[in-house]
mmCIF file of C-alpha atoms and ligand atoms in Angstrom:
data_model
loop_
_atom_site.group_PDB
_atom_site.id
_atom_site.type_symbol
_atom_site.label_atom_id
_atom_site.label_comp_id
_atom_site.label_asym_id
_atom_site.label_seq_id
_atom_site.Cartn_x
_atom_site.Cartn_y
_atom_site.Cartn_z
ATOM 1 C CA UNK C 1 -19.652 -53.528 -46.042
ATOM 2 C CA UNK C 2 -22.126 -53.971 -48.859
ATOM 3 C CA UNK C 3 -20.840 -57.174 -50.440
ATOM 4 C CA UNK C 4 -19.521 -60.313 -49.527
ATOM 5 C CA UNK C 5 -18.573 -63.193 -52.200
ATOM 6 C CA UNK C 6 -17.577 -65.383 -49.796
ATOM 7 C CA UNK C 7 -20.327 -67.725 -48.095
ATOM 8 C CA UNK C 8 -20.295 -71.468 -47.017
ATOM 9 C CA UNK C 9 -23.285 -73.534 -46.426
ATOM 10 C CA UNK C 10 -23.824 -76.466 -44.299
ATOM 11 C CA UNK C 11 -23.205 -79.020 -47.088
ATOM 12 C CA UNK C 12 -19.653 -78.784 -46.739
ATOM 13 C CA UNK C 13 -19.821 -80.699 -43.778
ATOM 14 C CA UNK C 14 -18.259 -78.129 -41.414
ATOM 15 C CA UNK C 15 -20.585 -74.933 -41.476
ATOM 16 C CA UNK C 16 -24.147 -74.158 -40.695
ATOM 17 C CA UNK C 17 -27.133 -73.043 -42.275
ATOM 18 C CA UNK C 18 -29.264 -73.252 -45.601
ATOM 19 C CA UNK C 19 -28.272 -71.480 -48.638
ATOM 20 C CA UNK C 20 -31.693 -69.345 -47.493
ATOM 21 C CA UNK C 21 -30.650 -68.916 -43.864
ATOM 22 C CA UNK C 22 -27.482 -67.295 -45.413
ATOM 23 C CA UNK C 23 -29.295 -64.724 -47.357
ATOM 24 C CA UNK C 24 -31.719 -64.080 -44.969
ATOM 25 C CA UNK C 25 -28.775 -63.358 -42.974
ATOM 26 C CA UNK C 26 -27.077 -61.024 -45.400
ATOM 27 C CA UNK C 27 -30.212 -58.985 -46.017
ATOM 28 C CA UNK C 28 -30.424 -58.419 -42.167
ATOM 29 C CA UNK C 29 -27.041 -56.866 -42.591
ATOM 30 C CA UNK C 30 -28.121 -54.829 -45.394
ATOM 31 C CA UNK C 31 -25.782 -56.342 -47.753
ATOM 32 C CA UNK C 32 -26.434 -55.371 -51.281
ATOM 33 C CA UNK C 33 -24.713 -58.458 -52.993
ATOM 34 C CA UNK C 34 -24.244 -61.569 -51.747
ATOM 35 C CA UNK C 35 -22.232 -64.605 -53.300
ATOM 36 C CA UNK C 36 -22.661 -68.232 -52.218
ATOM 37 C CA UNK C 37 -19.322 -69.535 -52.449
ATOM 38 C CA UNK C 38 -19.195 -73.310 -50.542
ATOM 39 C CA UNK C 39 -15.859 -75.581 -51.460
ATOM 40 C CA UNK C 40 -16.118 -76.579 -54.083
ATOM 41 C CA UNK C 41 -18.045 -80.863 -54.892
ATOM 42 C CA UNK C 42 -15.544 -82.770 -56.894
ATOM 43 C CA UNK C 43 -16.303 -85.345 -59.511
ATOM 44 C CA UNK C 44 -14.638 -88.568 -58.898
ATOM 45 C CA UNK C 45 -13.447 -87.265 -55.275
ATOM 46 C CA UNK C 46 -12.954 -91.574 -54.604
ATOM 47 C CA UNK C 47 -10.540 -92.024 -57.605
ATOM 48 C CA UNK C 48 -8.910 -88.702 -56.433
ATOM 49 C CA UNK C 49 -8.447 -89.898 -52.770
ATOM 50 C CA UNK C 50 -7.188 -93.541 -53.938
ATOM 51 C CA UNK C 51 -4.774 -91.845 -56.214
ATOM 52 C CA UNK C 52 -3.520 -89.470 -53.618
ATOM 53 C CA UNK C 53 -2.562 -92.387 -50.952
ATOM 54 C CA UNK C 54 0.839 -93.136 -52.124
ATOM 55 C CA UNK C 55 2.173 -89.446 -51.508
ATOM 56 C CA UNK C 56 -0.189 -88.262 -48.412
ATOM 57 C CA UNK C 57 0.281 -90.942 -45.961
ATOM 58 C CA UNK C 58 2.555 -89.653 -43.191
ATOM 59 C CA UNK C 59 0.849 -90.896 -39.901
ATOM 60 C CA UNK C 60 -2.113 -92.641 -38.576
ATOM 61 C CA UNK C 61 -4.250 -89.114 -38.835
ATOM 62 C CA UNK C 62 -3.941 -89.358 -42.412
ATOM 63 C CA UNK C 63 -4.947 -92.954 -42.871
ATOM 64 C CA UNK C 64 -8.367 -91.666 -40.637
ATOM 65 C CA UNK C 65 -9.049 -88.257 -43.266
ATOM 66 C CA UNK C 66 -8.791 -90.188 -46.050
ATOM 67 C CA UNK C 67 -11.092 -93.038 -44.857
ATOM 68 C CA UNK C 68 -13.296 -90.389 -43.563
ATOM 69 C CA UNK C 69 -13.726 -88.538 -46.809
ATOM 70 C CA UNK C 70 -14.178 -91.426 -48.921
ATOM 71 C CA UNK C 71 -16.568 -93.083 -46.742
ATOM 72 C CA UNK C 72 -18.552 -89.789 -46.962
ATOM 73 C CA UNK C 73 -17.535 -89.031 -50.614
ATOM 74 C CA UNK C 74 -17.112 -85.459 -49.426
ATOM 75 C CA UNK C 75 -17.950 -83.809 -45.740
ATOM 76 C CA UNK C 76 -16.601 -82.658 -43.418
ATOM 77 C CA UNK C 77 -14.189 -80.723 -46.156
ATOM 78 C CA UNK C 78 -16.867 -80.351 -49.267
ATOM 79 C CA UNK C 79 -20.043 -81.579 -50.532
ATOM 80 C CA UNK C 80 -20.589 -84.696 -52.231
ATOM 81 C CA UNK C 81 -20.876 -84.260 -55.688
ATOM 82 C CA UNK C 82 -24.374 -85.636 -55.883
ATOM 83 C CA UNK C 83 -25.610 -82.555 -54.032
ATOM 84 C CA UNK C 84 -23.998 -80.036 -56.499
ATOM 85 C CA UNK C 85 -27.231 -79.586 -58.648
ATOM 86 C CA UNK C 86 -29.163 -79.141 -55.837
ATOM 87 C CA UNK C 87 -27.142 -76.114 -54.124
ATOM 88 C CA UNK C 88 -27.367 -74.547 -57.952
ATOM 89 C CA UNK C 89 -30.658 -75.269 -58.160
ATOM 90 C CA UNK C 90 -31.477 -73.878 -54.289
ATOM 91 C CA UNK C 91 -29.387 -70.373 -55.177
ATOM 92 C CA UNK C 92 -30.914 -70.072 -58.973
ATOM 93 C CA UNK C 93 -34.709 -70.077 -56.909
ATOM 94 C CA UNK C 94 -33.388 -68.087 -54.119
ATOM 95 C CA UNK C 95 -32.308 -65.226 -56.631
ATOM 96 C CA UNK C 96 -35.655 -64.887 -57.993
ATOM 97 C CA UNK C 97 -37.259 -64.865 -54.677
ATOM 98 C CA UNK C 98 -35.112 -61.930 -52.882
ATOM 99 C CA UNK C 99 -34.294 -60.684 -56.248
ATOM 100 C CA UNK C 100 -36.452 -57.008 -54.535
ATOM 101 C CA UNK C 101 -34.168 -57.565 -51.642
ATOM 102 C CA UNK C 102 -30.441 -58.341 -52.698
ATOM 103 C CA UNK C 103 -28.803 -59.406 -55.843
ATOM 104 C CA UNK C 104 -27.421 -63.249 -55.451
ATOM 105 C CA UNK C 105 -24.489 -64.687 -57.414
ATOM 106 C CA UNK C 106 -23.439 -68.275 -57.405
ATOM 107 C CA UNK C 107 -20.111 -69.924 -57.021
ATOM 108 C CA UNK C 108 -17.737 -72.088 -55.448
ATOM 109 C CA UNK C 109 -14.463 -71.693 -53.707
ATOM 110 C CA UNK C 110 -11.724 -73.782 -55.112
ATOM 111 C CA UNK C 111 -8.222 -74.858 -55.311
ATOM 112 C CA UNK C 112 -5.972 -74.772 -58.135
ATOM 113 C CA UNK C 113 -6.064 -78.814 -58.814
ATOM 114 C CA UNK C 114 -4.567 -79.407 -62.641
ATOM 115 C CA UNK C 115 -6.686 -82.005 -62.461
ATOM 116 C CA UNK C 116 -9.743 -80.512 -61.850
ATOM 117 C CA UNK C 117 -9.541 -77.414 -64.274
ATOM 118 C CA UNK C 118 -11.500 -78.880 -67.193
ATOM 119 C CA UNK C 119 -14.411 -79.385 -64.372
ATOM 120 C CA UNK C 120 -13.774 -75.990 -63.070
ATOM 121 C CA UNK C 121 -13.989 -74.128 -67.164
ATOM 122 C CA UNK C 122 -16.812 -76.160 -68.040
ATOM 123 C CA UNK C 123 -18.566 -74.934 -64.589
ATOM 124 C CA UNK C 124 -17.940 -71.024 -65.923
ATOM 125 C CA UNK C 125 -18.275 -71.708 -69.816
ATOM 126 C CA UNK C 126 -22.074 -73.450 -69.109
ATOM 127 C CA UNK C 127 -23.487 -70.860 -67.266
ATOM 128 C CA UNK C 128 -23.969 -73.191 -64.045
ATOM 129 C CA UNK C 129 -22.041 -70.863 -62.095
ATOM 130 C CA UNK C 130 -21.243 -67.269 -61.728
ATOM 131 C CA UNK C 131 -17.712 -67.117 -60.594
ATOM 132 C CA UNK C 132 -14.952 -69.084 -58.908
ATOM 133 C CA UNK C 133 -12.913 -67.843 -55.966
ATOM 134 C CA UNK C 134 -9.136 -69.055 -55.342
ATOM 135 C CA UNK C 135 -9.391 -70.618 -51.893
ATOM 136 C CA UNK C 136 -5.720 -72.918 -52.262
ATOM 137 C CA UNK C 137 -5.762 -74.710 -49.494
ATOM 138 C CA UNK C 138 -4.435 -77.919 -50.139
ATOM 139 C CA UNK C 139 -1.323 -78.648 -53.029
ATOM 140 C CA UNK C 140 -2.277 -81.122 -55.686
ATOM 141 C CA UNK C 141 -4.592 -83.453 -53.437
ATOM 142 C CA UNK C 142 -7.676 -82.432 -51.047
ATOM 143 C CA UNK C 143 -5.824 -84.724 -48.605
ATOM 144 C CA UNK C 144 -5.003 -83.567 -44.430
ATOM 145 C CA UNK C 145 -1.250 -83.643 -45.585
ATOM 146 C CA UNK C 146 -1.398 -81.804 -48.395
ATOM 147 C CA UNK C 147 -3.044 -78.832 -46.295
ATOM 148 C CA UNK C 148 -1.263 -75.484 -46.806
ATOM 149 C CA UNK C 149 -2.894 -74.730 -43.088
ATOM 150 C CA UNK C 150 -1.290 -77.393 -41.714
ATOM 151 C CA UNK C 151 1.690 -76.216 -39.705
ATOM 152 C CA UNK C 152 4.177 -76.875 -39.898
ATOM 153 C CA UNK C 153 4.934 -76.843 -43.722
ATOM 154 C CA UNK C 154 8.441 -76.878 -44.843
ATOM 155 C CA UNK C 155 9.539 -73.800 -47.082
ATOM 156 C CA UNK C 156 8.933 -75.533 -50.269
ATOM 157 C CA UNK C 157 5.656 -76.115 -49.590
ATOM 158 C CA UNK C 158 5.334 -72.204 -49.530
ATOM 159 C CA UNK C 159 7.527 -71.856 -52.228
ATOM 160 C CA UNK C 160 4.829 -74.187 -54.083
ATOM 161 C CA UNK C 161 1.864 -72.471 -52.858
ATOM 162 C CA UNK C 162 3.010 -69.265 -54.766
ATOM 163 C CA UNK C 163 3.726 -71.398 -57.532
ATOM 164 C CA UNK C 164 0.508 -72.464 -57.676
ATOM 165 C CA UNK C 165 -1.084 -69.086 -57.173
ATOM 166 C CA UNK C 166 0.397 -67.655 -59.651
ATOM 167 C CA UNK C 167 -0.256 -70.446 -62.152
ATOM 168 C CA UNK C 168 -4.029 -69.905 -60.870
ATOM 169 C CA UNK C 169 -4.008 -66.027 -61.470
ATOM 170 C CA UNK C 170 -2.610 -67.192 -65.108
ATOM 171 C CA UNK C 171 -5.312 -69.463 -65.867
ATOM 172 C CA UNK C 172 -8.184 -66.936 -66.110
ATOM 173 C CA UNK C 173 -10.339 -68.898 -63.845
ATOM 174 C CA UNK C 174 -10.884 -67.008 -60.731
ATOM 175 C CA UNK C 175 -12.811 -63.875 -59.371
ATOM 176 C CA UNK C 176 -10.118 -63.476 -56.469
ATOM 177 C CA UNK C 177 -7.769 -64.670 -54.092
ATOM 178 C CA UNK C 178 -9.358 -65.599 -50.541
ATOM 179 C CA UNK C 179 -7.059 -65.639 -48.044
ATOM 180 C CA UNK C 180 -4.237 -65.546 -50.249
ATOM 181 C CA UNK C 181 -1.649 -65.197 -46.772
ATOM 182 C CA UNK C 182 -3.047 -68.544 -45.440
ATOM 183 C CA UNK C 183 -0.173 -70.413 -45.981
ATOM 184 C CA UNK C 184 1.925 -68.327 -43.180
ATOM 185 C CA UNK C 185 -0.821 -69.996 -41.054
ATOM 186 C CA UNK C 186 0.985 -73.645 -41.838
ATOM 187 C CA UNK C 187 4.408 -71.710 -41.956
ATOM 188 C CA UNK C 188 3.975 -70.490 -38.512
ATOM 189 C CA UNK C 189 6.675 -67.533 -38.582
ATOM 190 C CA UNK C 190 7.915 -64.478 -40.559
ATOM 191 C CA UNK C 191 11.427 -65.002 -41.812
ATOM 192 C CA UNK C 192 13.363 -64.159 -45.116
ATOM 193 C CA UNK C 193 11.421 -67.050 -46.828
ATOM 194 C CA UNK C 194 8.058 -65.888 -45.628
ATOM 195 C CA UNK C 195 9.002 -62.558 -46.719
ATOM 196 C CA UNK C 196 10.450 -63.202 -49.868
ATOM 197 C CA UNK C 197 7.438 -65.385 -50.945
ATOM 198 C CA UNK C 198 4.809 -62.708 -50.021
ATOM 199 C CA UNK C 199 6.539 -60.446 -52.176
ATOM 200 C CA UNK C 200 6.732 -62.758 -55.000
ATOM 201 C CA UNK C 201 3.098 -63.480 -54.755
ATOM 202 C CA UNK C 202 2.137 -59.690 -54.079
ATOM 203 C CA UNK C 203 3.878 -58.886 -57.005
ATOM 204 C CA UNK C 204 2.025 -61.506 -59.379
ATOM 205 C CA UNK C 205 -1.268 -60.042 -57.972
ATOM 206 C CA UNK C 206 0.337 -56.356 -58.915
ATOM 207 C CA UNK C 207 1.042 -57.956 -62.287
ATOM 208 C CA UNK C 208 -2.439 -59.703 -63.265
ATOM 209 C CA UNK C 209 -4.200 -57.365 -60.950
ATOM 210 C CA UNK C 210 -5.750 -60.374 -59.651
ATOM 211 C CA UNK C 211 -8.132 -59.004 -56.479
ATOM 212 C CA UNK C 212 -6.818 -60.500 -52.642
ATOM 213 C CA UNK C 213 -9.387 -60.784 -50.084
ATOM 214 C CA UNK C 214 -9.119 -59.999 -46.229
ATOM 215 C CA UNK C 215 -10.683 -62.564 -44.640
ATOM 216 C CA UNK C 216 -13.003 -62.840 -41.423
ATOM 217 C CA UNK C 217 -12.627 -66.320 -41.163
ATOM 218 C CA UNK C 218 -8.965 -66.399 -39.975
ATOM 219 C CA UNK C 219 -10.283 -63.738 -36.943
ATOM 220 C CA UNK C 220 -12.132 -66.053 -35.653
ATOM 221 C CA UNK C 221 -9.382 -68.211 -34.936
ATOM 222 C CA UNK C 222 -8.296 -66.159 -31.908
ATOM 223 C CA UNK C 223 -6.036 -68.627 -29.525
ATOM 224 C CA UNK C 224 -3.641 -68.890 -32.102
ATOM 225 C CA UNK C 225 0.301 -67.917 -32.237
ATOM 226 C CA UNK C 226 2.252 -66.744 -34.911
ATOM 227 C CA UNK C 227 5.955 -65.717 -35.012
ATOM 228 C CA UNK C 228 5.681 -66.612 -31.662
ATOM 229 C CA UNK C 229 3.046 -63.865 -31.075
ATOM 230 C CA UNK C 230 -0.417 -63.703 -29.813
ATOM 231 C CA UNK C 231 -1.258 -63.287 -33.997
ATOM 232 C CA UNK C 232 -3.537 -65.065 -36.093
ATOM 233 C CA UNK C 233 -2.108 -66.953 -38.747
ATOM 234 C CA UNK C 234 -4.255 -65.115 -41.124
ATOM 235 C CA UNK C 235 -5.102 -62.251 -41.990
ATOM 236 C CA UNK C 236 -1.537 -61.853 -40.769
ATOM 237 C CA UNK C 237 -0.094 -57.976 -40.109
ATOM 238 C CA UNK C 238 3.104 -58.875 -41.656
ATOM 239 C CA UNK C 239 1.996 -60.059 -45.365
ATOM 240 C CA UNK C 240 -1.031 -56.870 -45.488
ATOM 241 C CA UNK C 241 1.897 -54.444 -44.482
ATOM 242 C CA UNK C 242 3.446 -55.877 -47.078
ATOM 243 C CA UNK C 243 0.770 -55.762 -49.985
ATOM 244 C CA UNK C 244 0.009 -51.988 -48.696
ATOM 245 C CA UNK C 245 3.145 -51.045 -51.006
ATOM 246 C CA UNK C 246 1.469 -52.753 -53.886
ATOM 247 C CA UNK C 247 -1.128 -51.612 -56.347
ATOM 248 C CA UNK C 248 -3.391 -54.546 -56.121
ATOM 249 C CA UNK C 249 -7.224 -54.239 -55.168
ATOM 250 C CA UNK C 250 -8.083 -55.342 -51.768
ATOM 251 C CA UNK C 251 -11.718 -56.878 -51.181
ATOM 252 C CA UNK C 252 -13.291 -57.892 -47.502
ATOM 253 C CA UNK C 253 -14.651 -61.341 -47.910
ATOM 254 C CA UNK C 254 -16.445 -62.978 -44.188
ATOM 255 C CA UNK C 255 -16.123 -66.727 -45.411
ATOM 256 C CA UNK C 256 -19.386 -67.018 -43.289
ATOM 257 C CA UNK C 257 -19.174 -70.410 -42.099
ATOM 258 C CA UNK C 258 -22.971 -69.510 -40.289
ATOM 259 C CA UNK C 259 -25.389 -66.904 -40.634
ATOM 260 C CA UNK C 260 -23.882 -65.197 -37.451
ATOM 261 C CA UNK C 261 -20.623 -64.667 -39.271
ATOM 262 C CA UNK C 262 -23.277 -62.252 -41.733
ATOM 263 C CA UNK C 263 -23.710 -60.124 -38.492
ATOM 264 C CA UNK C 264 -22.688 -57.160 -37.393
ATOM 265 C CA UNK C 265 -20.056 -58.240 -34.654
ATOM 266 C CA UNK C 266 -18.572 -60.117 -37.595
ATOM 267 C CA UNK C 267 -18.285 -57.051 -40.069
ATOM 268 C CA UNK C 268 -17.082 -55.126 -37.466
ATOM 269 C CA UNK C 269 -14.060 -56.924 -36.677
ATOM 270 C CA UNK C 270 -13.293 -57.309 -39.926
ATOM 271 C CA UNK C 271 -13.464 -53.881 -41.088
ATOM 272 C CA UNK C 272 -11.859 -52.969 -37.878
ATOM 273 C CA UNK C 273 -8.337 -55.078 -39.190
ATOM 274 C CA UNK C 274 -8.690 -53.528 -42.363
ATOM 275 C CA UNK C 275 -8.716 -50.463 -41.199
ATOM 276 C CA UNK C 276 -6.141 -50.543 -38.247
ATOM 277 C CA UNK C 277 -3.818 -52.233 -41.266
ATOM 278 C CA UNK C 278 -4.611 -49.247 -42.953
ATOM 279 C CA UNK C 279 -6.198 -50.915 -46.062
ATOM 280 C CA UNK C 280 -7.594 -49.092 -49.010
ATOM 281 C CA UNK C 281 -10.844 -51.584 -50.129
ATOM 282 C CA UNK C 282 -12.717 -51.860 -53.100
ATOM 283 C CA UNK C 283 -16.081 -52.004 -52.252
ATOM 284 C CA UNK C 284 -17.206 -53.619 -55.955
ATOM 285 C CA UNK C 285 -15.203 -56.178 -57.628
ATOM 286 C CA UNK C 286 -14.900 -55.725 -61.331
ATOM 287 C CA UNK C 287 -17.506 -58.707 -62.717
ATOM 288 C CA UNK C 288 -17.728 -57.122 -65.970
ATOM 289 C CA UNK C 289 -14.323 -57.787 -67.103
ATOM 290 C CA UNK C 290 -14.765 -61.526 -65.327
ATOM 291 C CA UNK C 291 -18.221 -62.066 -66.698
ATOM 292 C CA UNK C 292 -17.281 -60.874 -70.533
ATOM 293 C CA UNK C 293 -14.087 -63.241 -70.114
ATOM 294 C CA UNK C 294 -17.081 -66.700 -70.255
ATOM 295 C CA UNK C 295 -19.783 -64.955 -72.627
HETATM 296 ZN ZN1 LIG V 1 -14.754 -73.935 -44.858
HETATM 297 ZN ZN1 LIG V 2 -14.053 -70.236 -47.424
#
């Protein structure tokens, strides 16, 4: 594994480690490219969380993540917004520094949020970041209830979530799909609408030949049960023996959520699904094409 675009930070309020302690990390490993990726800060995240209140109150838990993100305008799901220069700022000096070592890009990972697309073109079109990876976790608000994780989600919700996707792969935006199977982690099981969905979304990747991602994080989630099986929600055997009969390129990403998950026990399990799935991966994701899309 000689690349991973997918690397948190501890600003998000649930990893650890400096945007340094990261690379270091990844130039242990002998990574040749490494891409900072940490959720994404959102402008007015108050107004956003006000606004959201009417639809994502169901119980008690709710009224506590709300209050909880407000209060800290951000963590434990995402940075404040204040501290957005600073991370750029941090990676743009760490790139110079280790330039001998590795080669550093700079992004975010974010959901598709209608609202927040102007924020997320202007982010590409000035230069401040490199790329943008699709990380949809949450539909419409960055609220608990509105997690695509959280199981269990009713079949429309994954009906939306492929909505979404595909709307996301249409707008241009993003690099890749991270996790793009992470809903079946809030759906819980593999039926005929779990099925059908994955195919629609497989094919929409086939279509746009929008990149989907393998990710490391979900293995780390070991005492979980899906379908009823000892299975982790995600990377989940059923949707990757479904996009082996597609032509889409497949990418390892670690979402590193601290410097260990840069480390070799970490890699190894990863490659280790991929190949037991029997996964053809492209080790170099096309930024050319991405890059010449915001020049
Ligand atoms: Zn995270
Ligand atoms: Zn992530």
């Amino acid at each position: 594994m000689k690349i991973n675009l997918h690397t948190h930070t501890y600003r998000c309020g649930h990893a650890i480690g400096s945007e340094e302690e990261m690379v270091q990390a990844a130039i242990a490993s002998h990574f040749e490219i490494l891409g900072l990726s940490d959720h994404i800060p959102l402008p007015h995240l108050r107004t956003h969380l006000i606004e959201s209140i009417p639809t994502s109150i169901h119980r008690f838990h709710d009224v506590l993540s709300i209050g909880k993100a407000f209060l800290y305008n951000g963590p434990g799901m995402r940075m404040p917004y204040s501290q957005k220069q600073e991370y750029l700022s941090t990676i743009q000096h760490l790139k110079e520094k280790y330039q001998q070592q590795i080669q550093i890009f700079a992004g975010f990972e974010a959901e598709y949020i209608s609202e927040y697309l102007p924020y997320y073109r202007e982010l590409l079109q000035h230069h401040e970041i490199d790329y943008l990876i699709l990380g949809h976790h949450f539909h419409r608000f960055v609220t608990g209830s509105n997690n695509y994780t959280r199981y269990p989600i009713s079949s429309q919700r994954v009906h939306l979530y492929v909505d979404e996707a595909i709307e996301a792969m249409q707008s241009g935006l993003f690099l890749y799909f991270a996790h793009p199977d992470i809903f079946l982690k809030g759906y819980g099981k593999w039926d005929e609408v779990a099925q059908s969905e994955t195919r629609r979304l497989l094919e929409a990747c086939q279509h746009y030949q929008f990149p989907i991602e393998v990710n490391g994080g979900g293995l780390r989630d070991c005492a979980y049960t899906f379908n009823q099986e000892k299975l982790q929600g995600y990377p989940n055997v059923y949707f990757w023996q479904e996009a082996k009969n597609y032509d889409i390129p497949i990418l390892l990403g670690l979402d590193a959520h601290e410097p260990e998950h840069l480390g070799q026990e970490a890699i190894h399990q990863l490659e280790d699904f991929a190949q037991n799935q029997e996964l053809t991966i492209i080790t170099k994701p096309d930024f050319q094409t991405y890059f010449k899309h915001w020049q």
